[in-house]
Tab-separated table of C-alpha atoms in Angstrom:
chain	number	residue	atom	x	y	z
T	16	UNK	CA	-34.701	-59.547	-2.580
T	17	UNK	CA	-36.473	-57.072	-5.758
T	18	UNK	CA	-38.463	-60.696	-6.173
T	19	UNK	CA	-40.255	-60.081	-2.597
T	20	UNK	CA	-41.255	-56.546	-3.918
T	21	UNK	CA	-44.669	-55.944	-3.994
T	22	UNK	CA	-46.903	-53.220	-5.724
T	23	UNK	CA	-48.306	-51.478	-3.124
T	24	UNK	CA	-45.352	-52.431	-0.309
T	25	UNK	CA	-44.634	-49.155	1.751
T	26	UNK	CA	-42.931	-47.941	4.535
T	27	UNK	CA	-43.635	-44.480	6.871
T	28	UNK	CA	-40.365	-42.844	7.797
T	29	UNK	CA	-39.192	-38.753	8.330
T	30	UNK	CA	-36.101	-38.460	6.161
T	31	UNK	CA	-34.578	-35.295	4.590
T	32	UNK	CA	-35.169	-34.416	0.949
T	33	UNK	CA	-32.843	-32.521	-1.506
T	34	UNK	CA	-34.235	-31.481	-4.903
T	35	UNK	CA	-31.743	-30.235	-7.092
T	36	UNK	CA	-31.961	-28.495	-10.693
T	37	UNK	CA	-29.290	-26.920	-13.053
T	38	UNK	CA	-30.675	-23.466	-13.963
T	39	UNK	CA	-31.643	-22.565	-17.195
T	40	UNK	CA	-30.760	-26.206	-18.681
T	41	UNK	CA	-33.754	-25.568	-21.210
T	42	UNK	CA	-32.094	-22.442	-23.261
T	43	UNK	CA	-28.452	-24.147	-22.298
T	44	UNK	CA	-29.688	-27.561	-24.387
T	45	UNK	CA	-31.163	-25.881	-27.249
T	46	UNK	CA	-27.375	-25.047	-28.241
T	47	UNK	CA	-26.384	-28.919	-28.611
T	48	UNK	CA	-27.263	-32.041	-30.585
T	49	UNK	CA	-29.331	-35.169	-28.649
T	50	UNK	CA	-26.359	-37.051	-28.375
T	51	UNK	CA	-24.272	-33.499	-26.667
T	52	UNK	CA	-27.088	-33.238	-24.648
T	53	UNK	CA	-27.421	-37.133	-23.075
T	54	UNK	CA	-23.636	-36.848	-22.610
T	55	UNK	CA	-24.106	-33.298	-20.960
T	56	UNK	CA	-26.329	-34.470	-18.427
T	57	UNK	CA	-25.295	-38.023	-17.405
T	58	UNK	CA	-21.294	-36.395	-16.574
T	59	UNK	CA	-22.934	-33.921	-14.589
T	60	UNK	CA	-25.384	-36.864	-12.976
T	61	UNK	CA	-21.936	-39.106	-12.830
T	62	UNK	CA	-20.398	-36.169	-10.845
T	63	UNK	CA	-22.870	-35.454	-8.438
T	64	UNK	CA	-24.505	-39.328	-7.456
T	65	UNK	CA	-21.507	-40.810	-5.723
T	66	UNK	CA	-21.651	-37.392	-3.691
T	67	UNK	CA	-25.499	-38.402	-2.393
T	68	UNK	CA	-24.177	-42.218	-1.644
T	69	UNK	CA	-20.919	-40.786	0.269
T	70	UNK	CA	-23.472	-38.578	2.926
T	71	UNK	CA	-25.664	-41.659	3.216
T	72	UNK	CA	-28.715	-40.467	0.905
T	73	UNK	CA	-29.697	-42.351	-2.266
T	74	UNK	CA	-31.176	-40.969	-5.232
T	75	UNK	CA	-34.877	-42.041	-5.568
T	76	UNK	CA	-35.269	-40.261	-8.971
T	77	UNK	CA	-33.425	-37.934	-12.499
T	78	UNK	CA	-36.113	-36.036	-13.135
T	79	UNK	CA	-34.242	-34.797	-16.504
T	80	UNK	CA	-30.980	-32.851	-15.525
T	81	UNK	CA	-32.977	-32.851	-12.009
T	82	UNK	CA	-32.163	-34.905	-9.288
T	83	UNK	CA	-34.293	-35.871	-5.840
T	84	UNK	CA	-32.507	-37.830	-3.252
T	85	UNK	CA	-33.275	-39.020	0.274
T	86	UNK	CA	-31.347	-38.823	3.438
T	87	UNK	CA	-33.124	-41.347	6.041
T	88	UNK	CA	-30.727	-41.245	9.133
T	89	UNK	CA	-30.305	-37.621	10.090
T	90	UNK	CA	-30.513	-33.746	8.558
T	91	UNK	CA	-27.017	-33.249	8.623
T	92	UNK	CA	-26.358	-35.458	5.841
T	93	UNK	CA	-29.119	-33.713	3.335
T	94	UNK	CA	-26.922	-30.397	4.302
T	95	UNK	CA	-23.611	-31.891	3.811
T	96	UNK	CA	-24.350	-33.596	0.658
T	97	UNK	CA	-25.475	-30.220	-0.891
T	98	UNK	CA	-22.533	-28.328	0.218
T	99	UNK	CA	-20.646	-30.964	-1.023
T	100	UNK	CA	-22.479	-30.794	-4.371
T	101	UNK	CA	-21.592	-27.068	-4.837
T	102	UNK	CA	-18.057	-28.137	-4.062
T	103	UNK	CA	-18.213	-30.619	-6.655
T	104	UNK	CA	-20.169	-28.110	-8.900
T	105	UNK	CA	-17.058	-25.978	-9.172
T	106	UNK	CA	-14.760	-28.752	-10.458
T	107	UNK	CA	-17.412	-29.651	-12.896
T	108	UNK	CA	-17.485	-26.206	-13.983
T	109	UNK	CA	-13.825	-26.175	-14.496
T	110	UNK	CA	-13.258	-29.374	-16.123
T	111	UNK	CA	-15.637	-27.951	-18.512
T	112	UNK	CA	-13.839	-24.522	-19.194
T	113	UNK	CA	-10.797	-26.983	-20.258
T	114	UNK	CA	-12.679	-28.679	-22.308
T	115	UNK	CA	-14.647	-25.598	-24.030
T	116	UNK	CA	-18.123	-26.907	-22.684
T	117	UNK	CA	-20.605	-24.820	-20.895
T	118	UNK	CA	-20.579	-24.097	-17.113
T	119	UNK	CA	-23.410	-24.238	-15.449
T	120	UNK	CA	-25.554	-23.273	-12.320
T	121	UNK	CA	-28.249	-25.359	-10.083
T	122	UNK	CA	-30.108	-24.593	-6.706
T	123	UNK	CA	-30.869	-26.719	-4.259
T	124	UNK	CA	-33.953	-27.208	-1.794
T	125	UNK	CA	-33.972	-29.201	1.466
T	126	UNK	CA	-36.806	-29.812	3.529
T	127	UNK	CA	-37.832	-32.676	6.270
T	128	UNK	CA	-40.757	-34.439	7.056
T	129	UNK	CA	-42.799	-37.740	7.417
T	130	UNK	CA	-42.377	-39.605	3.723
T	131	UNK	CA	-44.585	-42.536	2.764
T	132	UNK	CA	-41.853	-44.647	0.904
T	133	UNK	CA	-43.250	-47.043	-0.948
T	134	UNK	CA	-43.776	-49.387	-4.364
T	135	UNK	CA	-46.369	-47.529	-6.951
T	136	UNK	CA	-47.283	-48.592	-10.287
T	137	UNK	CA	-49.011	-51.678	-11.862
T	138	UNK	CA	-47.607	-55.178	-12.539
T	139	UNK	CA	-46.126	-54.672	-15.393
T	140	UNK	CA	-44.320	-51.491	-14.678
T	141	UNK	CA	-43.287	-50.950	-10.954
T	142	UNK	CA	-41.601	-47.895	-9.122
T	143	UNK	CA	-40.030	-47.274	-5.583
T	144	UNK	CA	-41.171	-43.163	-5.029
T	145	UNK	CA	-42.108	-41.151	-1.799
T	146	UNK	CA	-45.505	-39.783	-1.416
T	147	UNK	CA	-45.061	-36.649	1.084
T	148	UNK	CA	-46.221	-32.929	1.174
T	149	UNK	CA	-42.743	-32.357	2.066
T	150	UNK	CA	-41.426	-33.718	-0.954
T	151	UNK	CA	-43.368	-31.047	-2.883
T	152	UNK	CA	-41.914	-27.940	-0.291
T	153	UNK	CA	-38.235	-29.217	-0.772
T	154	UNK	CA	-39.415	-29.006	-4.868
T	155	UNK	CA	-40.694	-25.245	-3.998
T	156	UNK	CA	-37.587	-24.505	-1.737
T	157	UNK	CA	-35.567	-25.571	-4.673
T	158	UNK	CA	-37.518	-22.986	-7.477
T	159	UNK	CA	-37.084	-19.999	-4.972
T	160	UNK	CA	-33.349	-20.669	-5.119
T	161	UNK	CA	-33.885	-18.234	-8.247
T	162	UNK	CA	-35.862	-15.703	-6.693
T	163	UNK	CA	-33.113	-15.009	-3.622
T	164	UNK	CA	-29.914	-15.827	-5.955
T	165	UNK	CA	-28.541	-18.438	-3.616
T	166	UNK	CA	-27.510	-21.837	-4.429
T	167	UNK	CA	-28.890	-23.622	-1.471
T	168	UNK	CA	-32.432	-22.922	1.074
T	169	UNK	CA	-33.462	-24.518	3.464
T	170	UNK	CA	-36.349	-24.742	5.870
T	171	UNK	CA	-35.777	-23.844	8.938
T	172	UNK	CA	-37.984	-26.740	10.290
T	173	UNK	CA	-34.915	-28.721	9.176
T	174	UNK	CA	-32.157	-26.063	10.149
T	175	UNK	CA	-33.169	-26.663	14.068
T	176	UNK	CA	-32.151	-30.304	13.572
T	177	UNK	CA	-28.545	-29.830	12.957
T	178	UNK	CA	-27.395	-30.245	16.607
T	179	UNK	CA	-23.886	-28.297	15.059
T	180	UNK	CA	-25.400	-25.775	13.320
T	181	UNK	CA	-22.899	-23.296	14.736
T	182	UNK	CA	-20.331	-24.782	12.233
T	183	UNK	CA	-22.125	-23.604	9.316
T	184	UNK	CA	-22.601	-20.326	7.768
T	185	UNK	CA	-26.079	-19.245	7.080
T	186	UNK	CA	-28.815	-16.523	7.594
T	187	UNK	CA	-32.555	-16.406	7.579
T	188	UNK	CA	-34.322	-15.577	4.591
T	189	UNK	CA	-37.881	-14.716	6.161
T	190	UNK	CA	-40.766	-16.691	6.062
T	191	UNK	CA	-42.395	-17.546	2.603
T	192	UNK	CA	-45.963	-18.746	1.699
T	193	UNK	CA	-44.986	-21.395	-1.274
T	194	UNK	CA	-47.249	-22.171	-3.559
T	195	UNK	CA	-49.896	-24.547	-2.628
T	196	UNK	CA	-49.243	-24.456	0.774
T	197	UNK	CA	-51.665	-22.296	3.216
T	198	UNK	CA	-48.980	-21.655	5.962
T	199	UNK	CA	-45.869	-19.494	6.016
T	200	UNK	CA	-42.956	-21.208	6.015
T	201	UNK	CA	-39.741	-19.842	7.604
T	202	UNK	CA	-36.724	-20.562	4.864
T	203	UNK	CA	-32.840	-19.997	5.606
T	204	UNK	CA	-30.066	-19.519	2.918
T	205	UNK	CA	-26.900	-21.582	3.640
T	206	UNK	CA	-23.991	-20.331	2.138
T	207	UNK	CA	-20.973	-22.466	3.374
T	208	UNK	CA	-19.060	-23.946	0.840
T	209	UNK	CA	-20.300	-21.010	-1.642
T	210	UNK	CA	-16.715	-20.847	-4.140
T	211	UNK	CA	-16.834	-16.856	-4.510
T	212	UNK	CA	-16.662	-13.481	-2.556
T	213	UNK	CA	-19.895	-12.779	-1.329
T	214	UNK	CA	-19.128	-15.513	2.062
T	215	UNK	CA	-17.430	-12.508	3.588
T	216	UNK	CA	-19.424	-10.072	2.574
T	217	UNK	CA	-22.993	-12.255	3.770
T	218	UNK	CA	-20.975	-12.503	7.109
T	219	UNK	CA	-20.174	-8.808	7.786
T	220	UNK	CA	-23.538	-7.804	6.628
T	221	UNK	CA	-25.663	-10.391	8.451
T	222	UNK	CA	-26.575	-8.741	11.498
T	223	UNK	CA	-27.802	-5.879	9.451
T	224	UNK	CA	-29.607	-8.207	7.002
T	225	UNK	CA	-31.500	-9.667	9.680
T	226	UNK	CA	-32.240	-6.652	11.466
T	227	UNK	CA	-33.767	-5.704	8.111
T	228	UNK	CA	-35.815	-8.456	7.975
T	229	UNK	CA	-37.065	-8.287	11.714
T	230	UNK	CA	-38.509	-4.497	10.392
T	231	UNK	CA	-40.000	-6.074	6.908
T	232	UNK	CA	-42.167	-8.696	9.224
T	233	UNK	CA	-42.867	-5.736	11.077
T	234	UNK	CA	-44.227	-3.870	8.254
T	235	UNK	CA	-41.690	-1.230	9.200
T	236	UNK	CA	-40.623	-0.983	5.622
T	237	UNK	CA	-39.520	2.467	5.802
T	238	UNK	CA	-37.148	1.134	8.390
């Protein structure tokens, strides 16, 4: 029952994180009134909740046209839910070309790790949130969807969970030193469920691309 909650009640759990973002929202809201914009964002949210609840994650927090939701029972279901989402993305997008409204983009981050889950606030104002340095490297994983032009990264930390990897379609990206962090982190792009050309053309080039990037952690750069 929410009357049994208490501040400071917690639990310590590893669950999967997604953080998700739609890019360039900022310049993309600028062009619409308040009342565009709230409607805007909560048919986009509308679209994309139901898809976290139907791969067993709930959302824990909108952070603006952002979302961050937690998967507690396996990795498979953070990575499902996000292909789903791009899936979803591209009937959004569509629905809104009908209707003369603006398509958009968003990236998504997934990492896994140990989460403190937990009640924070004061008594008059209380909040269920997750307290985890992975929390902040899914956020990170998320931003760097920019830098490499995918949709979706993940680390590979929580690749090697997914006992059926095989049935996905993804390549390594390298390994990245995020910000904050002291360690490298070794980061894959997925790209299953991606609605354009560039599947076939990631799959015929992959060996190559990852060849590549043996000879760039090399320092073979020439190469």
């Amino acid at each position: 029952s929410i009357l049994d909650v208490n501040l400071g009640d917690a639990t310590e759990k590893e669950m999967s994180i997604i953080f998700s973002d739609i890019r360039n929202f900022t310049s993309l809201s600028e062009k619409m009134t308040p009342e565009e914009n709230f409607k805007f964002i909560n048919s986009y949210l509308q679209t994309m909740g139901p898809v976290v609840r139907k791969n067993k994650g709930f959302i824990d927090k909108f952070i603006g046209d952002g979302i961050m939701a937690l998967f507690p029972e396996k990795a498979d279901d953070a990575l499902n839910c996000a292909i789903e989402m791009i899936d979803q993305l591209a009937i959004f997008n569509a629905k809104n070309r009908r209707n003369g409204e603006p398509e958009i983009n968003i990236g998504l981050g997934i990492h896994s790790s140990k989460v403190i889950l937990g009640t924070i606030g004061e008594e008059k104002r209380l909040q269920e949130t997750v307290i985890s340095d992975g929390v902040n490297l899914a956020s990170r994983l998320e931003g760097l969807t920019k830098t490499f032009g995918c949709h979706i990264i993940i680390s590979k930390y929580t690749l090697d969970k997914i006992p059926n990897i095989s049935e996905y379609m993804y390549r390594e990206l390298g390994n990245i030193k995020v910000k904050g962090k002291d360690i490298l982190i070794d980061i894959c792009e997925i790209f299953t469920g991606r609605p354009d050309e560039n599947i076939s053309l990631k799959l015929k080039t992959k060996s190559e691309f990852e060849k590549a990037l043996n000879l760039y952690n090399q320092a073979k750069f020439k190469d």
